[in-house]
Short mmCIF file of N, CA, C and O in Angstrom, two decimals:
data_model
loop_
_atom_site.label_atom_id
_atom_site.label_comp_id
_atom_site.label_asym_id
_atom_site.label_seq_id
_atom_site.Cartn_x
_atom_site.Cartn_y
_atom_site.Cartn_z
N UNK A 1 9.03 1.93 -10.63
CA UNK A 1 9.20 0.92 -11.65
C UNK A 1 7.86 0.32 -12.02
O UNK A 1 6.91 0.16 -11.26
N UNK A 2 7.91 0.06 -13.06
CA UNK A 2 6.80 -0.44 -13.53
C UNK A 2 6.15 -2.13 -12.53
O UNK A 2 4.96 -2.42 -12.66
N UNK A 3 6.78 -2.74 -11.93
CA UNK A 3 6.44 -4.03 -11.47
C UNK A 3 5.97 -3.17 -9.91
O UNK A 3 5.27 -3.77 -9.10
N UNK A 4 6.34 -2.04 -9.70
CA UNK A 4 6.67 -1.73 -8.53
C UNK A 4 4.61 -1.41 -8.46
O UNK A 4 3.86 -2.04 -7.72
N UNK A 5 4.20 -0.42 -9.33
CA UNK A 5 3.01 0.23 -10.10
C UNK A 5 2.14 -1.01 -10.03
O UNK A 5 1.07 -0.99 -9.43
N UNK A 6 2.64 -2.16 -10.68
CA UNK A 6 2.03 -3.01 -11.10
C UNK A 6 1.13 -3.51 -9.75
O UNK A 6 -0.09 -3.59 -9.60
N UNK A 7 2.11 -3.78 -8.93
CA UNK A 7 1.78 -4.56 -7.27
C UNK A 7 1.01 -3.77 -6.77
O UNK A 7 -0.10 -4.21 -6.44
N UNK A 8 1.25 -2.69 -6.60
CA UNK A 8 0.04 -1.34 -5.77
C UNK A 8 -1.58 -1.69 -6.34
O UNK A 8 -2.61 -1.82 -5.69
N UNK A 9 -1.41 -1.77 -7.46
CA UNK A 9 -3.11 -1.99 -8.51
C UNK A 9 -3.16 -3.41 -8.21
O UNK A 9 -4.07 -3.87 -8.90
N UNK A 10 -2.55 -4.45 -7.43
CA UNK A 10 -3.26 -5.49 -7.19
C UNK A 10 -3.42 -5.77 -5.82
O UNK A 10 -3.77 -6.85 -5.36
N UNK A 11 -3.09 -4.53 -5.06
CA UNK A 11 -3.49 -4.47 -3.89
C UNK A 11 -4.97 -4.91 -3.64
O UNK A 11 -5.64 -4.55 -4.61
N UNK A 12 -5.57 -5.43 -2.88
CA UNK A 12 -6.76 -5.06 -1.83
C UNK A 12 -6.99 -3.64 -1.98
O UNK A 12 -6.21 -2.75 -1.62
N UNK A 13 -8.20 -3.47 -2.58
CA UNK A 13 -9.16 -2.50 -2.90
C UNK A 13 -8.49 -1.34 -1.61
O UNK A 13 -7.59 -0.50 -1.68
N UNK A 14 -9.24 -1.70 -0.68
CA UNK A 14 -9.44 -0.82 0.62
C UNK A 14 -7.68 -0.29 1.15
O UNK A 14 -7.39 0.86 1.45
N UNK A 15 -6.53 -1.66 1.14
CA UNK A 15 -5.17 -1.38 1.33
C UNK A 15 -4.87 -0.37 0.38
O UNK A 15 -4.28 0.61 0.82
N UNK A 16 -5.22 -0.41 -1.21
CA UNK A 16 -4.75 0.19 -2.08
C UNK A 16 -4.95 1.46 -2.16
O UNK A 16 -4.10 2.21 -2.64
N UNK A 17 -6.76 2.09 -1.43
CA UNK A 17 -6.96 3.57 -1.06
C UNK A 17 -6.10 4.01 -0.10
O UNK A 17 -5.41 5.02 -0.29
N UNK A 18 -6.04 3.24 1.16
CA UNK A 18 -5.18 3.71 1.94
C UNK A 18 -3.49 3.92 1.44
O UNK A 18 -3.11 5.08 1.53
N UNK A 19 -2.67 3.12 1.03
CA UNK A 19 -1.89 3.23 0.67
C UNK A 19 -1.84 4.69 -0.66
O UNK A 19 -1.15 5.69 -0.44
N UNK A 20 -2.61 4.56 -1.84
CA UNK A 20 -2.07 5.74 -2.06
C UNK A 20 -2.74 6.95 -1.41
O UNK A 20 -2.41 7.89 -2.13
N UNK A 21 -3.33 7.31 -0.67
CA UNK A 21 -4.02 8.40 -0.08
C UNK A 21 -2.40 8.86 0.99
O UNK A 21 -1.80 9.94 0.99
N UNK A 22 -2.23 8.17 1.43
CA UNK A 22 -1.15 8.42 2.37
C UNK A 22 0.55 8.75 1.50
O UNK A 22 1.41 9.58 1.80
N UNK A 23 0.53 7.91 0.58
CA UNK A 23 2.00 7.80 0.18
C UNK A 23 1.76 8.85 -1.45
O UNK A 23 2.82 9.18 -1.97
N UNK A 24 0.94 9.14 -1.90
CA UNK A 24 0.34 10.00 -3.03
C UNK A 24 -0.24 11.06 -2.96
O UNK A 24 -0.14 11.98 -3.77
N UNK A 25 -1.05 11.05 -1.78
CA UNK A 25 -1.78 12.48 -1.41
C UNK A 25 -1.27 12.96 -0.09
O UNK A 25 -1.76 13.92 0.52
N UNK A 26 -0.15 12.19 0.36
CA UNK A 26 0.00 12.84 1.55
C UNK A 26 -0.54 12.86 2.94
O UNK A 26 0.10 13.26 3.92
N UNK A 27 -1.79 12.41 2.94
CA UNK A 27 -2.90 12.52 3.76
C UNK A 27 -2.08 11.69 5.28
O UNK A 27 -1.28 10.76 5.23
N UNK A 28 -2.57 12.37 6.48
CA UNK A 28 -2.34 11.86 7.64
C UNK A 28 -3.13 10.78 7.82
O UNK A 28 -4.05 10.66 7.01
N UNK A 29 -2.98 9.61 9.01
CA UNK A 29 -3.76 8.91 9.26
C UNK A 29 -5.46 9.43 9.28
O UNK A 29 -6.37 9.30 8.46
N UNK A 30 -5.39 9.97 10.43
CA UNK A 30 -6.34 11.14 10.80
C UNK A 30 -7.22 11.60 9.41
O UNK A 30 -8.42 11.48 9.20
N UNK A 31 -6.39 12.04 8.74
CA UNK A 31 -7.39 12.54 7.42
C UNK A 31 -7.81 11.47 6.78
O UNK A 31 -8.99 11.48 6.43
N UNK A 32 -6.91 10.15 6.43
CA UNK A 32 -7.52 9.11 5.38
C UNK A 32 -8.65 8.35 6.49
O UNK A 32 -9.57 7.61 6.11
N UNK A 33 -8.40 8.66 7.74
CA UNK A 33 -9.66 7.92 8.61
C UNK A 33 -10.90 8.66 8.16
O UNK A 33 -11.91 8.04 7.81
N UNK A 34 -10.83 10.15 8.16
CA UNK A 34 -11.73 10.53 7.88
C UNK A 34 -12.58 10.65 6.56
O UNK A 34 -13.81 10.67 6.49
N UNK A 35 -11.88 10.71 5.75
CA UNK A 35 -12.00 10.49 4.16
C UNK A 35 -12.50 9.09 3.75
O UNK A 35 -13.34 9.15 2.85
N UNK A 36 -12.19 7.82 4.19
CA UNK A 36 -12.88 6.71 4.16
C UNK A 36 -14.07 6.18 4.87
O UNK A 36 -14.77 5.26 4.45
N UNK A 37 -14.28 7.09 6.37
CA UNK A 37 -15.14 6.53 7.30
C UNK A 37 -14.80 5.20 7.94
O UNK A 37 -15.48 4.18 8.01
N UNK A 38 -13.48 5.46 8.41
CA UNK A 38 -12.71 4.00 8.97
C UNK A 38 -11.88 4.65 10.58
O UNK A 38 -11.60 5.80 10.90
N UNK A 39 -11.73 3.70 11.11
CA UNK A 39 -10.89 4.04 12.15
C UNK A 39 -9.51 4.40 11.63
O UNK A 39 -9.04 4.02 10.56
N UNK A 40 -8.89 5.23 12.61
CA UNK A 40 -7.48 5.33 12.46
C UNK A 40 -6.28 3.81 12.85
O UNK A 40 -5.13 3.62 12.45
N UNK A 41 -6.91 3.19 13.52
CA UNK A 41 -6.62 1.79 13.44
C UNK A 41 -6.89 1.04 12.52
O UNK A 41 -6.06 0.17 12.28
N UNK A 42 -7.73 1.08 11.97
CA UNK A 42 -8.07 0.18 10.86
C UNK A 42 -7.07 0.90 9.64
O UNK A 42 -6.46 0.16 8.86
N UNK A 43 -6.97 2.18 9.54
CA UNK A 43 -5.96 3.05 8.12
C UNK A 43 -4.90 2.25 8.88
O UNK A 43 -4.93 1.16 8.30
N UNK A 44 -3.76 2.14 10.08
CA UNK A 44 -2.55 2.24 10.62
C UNK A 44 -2.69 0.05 10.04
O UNK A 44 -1.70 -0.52 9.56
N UNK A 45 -3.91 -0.59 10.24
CA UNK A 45 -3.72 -1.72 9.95
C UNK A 45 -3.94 -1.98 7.95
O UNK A 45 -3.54 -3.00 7.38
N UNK A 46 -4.36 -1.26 7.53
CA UNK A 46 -4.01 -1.25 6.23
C UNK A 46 -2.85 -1.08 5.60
O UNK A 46 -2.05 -1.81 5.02
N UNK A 47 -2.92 -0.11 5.82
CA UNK A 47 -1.10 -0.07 5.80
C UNK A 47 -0.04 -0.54 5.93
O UNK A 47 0.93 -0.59 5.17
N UNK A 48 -0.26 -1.01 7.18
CA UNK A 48 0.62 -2.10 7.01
C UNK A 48 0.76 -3.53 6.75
O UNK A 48 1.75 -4.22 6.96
N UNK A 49 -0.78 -4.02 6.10
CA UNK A 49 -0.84 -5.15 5.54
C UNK A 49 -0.40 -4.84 4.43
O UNK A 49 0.44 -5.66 4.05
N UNK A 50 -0.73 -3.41 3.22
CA UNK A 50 -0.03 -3.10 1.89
C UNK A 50 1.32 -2.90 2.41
O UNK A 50 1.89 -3.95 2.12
N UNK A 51 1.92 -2.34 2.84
CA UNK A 51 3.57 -2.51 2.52
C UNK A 51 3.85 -3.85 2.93
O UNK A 51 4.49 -4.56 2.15
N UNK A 52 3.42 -4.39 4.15
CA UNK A 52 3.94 -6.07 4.22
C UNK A 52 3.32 -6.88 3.02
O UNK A 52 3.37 -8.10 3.18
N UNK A 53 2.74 -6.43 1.80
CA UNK A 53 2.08 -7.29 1.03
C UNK A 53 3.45 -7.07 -0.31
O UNK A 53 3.96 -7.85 -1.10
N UNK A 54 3.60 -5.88 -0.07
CA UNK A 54 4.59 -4.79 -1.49
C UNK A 54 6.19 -5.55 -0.67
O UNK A 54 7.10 -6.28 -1.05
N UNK A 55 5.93 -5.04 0.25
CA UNK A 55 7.74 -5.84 0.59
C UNK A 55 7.73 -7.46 -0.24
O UNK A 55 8.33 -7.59 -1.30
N UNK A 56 7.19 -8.30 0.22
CA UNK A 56 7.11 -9.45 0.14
C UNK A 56 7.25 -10.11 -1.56
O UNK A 56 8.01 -11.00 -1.92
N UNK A 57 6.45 -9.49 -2.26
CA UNK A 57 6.46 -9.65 -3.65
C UNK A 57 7.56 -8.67 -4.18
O UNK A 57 7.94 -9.05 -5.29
N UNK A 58 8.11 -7.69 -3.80
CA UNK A 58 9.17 -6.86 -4.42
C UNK A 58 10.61 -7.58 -4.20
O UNK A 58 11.51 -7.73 -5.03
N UNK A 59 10.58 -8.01 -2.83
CA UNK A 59 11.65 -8.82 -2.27
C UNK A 59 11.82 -10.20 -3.13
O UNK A 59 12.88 -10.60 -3.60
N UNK A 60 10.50 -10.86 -3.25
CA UNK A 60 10.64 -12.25 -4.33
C UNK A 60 11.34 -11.78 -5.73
O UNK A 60 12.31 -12.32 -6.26
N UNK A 61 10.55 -10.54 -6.24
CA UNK A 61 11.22 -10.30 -7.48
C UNK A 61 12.67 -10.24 -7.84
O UNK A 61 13.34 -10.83 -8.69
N UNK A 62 12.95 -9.36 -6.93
CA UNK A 62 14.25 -8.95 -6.50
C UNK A 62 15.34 -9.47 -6.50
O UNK A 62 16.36 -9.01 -7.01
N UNK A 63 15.12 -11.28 -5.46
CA UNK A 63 15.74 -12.09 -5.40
C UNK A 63 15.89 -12.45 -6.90
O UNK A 63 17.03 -12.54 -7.35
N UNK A 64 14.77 -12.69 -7.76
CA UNK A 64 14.65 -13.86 -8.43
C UNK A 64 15.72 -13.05 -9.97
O UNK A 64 16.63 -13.46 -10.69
N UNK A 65 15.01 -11.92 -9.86
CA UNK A 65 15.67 -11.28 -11.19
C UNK A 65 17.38 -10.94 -10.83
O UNK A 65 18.15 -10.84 -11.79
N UNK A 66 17.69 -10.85 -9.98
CA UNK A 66 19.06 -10.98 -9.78
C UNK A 66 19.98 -12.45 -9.96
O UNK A 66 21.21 -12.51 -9.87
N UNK A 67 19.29 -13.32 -10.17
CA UNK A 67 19.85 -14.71 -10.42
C UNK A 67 20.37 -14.68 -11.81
O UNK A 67 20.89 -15.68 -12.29
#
């Protein structure tokens, strides 16, 4: 969805590579560690600051446009 698109591009720069590298290209942790020059901890903590960032604002929407 377009709001869905929208939230990803206002990700955090660095969440936003990780996120689509993984969920767009597929890429394993392992590979986007290597492809950025980051730990595999640091990709596994990106990640999940972008989906806990995408839940949170999708969930507000969600609520709100269903009213």
């Amino acid at each position: 969805s377009d709001v869905y698109k929208r939230q990803v591009k206002e990700l955090p720069s660095q969440y936003k590579r990780v996120f689509e590298l993984s969920r767009y290209k597929n890429l394993t942790y392992a590979e986007i560690s290597e492809e950025m020059g980051i730990s595999i901890n640091t990709v596994k903590l990106y990640q999940k600051k972008a989906l806990a960032q995408l839940r949170l604002v999708l969930k507000e929407y969600l609520s709100t446009s269903l009213d």
